[in-house]
mmCIF file of C-alpha atoms in Angstrom:
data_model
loop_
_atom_site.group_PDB
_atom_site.id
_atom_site.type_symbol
_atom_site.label_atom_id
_atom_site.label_comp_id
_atom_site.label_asym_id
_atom_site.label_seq_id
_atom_site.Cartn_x
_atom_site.Cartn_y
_atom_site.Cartn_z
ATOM 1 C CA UNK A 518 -3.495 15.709 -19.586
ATOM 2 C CA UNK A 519 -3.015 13.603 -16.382
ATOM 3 C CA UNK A 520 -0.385 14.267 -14.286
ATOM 4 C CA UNK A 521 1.245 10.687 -14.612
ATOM 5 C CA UNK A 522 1.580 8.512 -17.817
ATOM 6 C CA UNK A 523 2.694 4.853 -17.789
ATOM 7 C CA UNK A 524 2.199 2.157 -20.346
ATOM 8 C CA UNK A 525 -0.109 0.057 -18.551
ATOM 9 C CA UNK A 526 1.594 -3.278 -21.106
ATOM 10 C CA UNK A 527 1.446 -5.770 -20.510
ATOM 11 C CA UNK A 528 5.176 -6.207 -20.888
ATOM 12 C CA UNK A 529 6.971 -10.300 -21.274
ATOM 13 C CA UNK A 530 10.451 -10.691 -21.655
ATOM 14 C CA UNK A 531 12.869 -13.688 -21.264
ATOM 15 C CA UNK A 532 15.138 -14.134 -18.074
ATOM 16 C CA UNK A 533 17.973 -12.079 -17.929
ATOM 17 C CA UNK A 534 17.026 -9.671 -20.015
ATOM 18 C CA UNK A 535 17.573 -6.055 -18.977
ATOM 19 C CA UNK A 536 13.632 -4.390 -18.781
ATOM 20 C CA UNK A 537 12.872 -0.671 -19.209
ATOM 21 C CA UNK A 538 10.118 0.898 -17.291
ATOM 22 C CA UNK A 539 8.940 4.425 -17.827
ATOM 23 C CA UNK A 540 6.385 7.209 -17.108
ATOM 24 C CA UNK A 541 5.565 10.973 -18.015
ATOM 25 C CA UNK A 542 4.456 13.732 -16.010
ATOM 26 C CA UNK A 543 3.177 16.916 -16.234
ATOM 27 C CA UNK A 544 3.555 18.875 -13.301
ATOM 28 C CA UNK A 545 7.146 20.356 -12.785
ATOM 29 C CA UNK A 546 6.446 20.638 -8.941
ATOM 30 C CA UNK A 547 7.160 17.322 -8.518
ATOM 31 C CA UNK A 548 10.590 16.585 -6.644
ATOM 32 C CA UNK A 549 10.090 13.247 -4.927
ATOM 33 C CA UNK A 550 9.932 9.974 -7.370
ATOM 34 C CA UNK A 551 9.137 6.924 -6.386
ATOM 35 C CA UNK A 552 9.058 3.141 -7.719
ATOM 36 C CA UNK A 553 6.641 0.876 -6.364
ATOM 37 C CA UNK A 554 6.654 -3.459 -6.838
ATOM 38 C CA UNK A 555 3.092 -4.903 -6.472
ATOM 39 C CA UNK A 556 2.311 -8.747 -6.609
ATOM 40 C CA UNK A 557 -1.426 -9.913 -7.227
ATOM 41 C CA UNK A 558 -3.888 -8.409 -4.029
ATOM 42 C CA UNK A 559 -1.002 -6.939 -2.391
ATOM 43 C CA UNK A 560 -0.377 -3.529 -1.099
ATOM 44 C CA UNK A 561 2.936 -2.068 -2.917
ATOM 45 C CA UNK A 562 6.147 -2.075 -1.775
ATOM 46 C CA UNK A 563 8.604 0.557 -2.021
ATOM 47 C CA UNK A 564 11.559 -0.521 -4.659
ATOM 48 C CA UNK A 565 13.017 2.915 -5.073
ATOM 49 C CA UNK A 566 12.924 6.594 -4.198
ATOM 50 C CA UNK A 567 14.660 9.227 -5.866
ATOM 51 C CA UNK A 568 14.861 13.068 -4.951
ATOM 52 C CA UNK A 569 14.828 15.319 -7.658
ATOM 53 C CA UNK A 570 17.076 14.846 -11.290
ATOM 54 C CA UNK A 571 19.467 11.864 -11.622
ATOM 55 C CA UNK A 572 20.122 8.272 -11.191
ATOM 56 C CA UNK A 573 20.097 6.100 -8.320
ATOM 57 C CA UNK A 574 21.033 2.641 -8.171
ATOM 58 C CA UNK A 575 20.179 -0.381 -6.034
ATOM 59 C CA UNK A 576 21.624 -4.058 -7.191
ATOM 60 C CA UNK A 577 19.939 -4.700 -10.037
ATOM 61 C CA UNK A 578 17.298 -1.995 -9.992
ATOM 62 C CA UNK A 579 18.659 1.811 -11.068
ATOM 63 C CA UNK A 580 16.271 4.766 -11.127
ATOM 64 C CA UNK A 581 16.680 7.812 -13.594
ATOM 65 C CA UNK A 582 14.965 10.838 -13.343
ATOM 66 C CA UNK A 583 15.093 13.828 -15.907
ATOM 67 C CA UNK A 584 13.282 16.720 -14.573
ATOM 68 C CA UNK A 585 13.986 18.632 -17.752
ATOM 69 C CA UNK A 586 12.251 16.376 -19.954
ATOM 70 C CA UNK A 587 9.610 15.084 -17.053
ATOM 71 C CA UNK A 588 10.426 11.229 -17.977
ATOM 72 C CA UNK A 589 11.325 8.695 -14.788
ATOM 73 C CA UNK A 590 13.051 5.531 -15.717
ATOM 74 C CA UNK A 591 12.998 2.304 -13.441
ATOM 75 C CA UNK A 592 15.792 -0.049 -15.293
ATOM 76 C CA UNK A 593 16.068 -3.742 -13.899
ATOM 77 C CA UNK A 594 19.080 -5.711 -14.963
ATOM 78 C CA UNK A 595 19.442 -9.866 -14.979
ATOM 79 C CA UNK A 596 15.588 -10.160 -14.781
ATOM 80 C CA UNK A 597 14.236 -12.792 -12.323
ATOM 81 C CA UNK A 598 10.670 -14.672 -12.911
ATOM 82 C CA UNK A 599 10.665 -13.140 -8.962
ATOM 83 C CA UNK A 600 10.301 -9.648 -10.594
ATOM 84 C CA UNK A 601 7.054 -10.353 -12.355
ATOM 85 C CA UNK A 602 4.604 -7.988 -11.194
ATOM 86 C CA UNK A 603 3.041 -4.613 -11.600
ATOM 87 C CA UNK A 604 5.573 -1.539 -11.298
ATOM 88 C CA UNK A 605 3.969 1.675 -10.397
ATOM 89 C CA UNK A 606 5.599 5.074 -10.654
ATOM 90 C CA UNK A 607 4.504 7.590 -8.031
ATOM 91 C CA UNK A 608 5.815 11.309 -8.034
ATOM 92 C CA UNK A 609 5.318 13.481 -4.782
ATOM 93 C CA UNK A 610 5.123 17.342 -4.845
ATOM 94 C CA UNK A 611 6.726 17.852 -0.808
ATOM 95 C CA UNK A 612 7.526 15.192 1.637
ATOM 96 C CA UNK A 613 3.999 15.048 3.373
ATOM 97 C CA UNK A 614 2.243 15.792 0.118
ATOM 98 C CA UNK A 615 -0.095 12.729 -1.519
ATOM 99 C CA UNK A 616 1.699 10.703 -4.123
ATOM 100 C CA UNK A 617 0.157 10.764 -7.712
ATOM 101 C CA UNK A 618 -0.175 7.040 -8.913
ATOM 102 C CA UNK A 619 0.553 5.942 -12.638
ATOM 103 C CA UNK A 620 -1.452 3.155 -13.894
ATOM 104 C CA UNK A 621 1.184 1.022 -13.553
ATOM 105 C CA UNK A 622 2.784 -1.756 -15.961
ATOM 106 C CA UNK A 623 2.428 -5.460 -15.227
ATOM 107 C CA UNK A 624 5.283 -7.599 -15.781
ATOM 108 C CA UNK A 625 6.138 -11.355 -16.588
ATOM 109 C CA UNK A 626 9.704 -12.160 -16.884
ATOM 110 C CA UNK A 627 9.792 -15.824 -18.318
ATOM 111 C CA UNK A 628 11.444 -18.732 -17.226
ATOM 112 C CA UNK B 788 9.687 -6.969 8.911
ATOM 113 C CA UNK B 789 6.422 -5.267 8.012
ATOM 114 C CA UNK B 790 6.483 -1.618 8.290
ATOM 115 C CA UNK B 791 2.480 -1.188 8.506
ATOM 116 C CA UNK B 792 -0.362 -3.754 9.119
ATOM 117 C CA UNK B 793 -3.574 -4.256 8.117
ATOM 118 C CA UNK B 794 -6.730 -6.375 9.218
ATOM 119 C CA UNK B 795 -8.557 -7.723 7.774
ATOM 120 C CA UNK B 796 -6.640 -9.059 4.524
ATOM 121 C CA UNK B 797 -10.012 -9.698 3.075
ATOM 122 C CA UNK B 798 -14.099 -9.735 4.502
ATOM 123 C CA UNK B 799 -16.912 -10.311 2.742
ATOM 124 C CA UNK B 800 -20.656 -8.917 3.702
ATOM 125 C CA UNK B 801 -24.000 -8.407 3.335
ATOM 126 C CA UNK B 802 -25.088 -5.289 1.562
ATOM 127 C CA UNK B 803 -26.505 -2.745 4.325
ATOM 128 C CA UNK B 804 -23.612 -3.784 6.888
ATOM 129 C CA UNK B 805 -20.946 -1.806 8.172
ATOM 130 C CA UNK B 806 -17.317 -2.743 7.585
ATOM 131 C CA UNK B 807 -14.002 -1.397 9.690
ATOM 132 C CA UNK B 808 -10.485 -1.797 8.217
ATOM 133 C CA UNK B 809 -7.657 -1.108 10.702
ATOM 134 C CA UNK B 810 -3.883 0.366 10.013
ATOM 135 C CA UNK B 811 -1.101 0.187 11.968
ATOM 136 C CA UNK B 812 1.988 1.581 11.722
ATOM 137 C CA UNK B 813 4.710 -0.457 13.934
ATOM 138 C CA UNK B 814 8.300 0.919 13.408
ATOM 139 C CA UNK B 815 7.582 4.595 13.882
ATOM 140 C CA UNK B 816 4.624 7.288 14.273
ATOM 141 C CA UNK B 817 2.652 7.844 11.395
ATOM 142 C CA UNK B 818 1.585 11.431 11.862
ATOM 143 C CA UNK B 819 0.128 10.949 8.410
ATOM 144 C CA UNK B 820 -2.069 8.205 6.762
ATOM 145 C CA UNK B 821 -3.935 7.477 3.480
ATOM 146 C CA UNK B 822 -6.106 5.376 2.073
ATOM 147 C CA UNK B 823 -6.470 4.055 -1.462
ATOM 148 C CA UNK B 824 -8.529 1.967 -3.212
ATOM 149 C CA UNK B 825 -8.062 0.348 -6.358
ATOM 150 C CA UNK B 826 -10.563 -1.389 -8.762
ATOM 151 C CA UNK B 827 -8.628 -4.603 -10.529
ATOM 152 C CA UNK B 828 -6.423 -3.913 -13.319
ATOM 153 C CA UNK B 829 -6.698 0.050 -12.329
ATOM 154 C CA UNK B 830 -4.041 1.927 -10.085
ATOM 155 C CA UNK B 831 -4.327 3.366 -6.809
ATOM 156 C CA UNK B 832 -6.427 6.018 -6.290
ATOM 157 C CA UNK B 833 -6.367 8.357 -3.004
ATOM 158 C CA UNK B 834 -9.427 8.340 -1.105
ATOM 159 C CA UNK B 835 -8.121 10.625 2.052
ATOM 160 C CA UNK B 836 -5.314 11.748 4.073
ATOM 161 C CA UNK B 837 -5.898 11.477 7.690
ATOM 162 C CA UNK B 838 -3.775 13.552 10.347
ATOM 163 C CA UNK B 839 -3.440 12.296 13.456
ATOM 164 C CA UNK B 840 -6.043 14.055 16.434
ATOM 165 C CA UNK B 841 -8.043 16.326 13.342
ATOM 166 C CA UNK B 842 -10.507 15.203 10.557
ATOM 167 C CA UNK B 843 -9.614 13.774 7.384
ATOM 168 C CA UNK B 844 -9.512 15.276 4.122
ATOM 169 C CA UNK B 845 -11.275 13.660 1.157
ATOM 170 C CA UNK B 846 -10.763 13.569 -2.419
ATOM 171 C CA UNK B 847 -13.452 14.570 -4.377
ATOM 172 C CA UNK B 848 -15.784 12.171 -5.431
ATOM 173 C CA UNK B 849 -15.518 10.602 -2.162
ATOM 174 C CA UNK B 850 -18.057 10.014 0.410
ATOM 175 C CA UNK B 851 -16.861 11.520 3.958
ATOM 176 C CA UNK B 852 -19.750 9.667 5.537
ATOM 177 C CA UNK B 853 -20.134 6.849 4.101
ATOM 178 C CA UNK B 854 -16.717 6.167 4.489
ATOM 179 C CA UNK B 855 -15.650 7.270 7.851
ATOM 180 C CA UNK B 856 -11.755 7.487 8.745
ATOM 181 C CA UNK B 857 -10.861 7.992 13.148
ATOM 182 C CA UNK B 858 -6.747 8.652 13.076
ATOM 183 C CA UNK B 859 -6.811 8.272 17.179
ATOM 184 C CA UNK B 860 -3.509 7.460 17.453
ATOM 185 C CA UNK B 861 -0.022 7.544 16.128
ATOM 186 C CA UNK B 862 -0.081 4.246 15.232
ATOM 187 C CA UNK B 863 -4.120 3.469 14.308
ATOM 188 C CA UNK B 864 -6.037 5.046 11.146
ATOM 189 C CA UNK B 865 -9.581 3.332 10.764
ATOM 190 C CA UNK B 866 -11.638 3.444 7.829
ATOM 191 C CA UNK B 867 -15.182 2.146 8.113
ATOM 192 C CA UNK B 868 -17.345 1.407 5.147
ATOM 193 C CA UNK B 869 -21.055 2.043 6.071
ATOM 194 C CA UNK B 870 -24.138 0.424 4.379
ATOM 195 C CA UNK B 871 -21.725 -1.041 2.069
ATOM 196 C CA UNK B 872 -23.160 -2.119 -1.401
ATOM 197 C CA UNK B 873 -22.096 -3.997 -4.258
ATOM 198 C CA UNK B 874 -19.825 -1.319 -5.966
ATOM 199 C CA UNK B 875 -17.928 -0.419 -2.732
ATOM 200 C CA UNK B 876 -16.375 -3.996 -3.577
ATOM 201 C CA UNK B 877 -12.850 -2.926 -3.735
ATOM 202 C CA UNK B 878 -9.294 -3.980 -2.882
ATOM 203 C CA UNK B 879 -8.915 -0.929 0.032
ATOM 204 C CA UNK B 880 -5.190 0.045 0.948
ATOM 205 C CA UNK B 881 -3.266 2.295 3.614
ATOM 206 C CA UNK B 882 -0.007 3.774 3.758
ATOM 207 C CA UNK B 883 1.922 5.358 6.992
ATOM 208 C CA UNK B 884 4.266 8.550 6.711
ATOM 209 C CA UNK B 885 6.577 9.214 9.641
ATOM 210 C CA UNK B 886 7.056 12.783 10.983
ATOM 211 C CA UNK B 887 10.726 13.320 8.938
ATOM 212 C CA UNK B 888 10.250 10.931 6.052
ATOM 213 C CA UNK B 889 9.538 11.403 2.402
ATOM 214 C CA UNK B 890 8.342 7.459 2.045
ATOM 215 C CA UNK B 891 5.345 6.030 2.271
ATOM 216 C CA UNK B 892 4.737 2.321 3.090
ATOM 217 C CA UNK B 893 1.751 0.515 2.390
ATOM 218 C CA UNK B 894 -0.441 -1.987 4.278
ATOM 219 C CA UNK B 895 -0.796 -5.234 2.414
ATOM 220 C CA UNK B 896 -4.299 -4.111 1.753
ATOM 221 C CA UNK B 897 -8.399 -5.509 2.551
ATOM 222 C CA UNK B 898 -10.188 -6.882 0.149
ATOM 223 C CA UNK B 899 -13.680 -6.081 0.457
ATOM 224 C CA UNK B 900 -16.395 -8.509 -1.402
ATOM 225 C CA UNK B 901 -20.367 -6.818 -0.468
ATOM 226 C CA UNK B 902 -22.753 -9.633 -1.634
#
């Protein structure tokens, strides 16, 4: 099993519409959870970072993490064609440990 | 602003040559750096973590001499392709950690093209 799962999509959906991004894990040492945003042939940039179980929110962008069930959530509301692009979960064991990359999951909001 | 930079943004070469990609962390001291490479339409994958003043630790799989990484500095990781050949074609990335921070930020990345 590897350690992070994310629908790779791709995933389309109209403007406005409220998206729903997810990955898996398997290891339970994992405390740190991040969301990454990456446009074509550039390096990603960091959306959100969560620490441990719960939600955090930023404008349109809130982050859930459940710990018990190993699922992260990145939820964007009011969808922009600006948002289209490849969103890549990334858990961390410790603060200086490597982060664990899921395949990510391209997407095109449409005009 | 940008948190980290990296130079080139893309280079292409002959196969045989030698290649050096820079990283440079400007808002802080990166104690800690990777680099990543990632094949299109695949993610990220580590190539090594490189501490600042002691060698760098590779994943497995990975070439420690054919791809060399020098952390001099605070604020410079190198990672220099040698006798690059087709296949090391790549889209090569780094990130910066500071000394009391959980996030990474990532260099806008090289794109590497060995004729």
């Amino acid at each position: 099993q590897k350690e992070v799962e994310q629908d790779p999509g791709p995933l389309s959906v109209p403007e406005g519409a409220i998206v729903s991004l997810n990955c898996t894990y398997s290891n339970s040492a994992f405390q740190y959870f991040m969301w990454y945003r990456q446009y074509s042939r550039k390096g990603p940039e960091l959306l959100m970072y969560t620490y441990s179980s719960g939600n955090k929110e930023d404008g349109r962008f809130t982050a859930q993490v459940d710990k018990s069930s190993k699922y992260i959530s990145l939820f964007i509301r009011d969808s922009q064609p600006s948002d289209s692009a490849t969103y890549l979960c990334a858990p961390r064991r410790g603060g200086s440990e490597k982060l664990v990359f899921g395949k990510g999951t391209k997407l095109t909001v449409n005009p | 602003g940008a948190v980290v930079s990296q130079h080139p943004s893309w280079v292409i070469c002959k196969s045989g040559t030698s290649v050096k990609i820079e990283c440079r962390s400007l808002d802080f001291q990166a104690t800690t750096m990777f680099w990543y490479r990632q094949f299109p339409k695949q993610s990220l994958m580590l190539m090594a973590t490189s501490n600042e003043g002691s060698k760098a630790t590779y994943e497995q799989g990975v070439e420690k001499d054919k791809f060399l990484i020098n952390h001099a500095s605070l604020t410079l990781s190198t990672l220099t392709v040698t006798s690059a050949h087709p296949e090391d074609s790549s889209f090569y990335i780094c990130s910066t950690q500071g000394r009391a921070g959980e996030k990474l930020f990532f260099g806008s990345g090289t794109q590497l093209s060995v004729l």
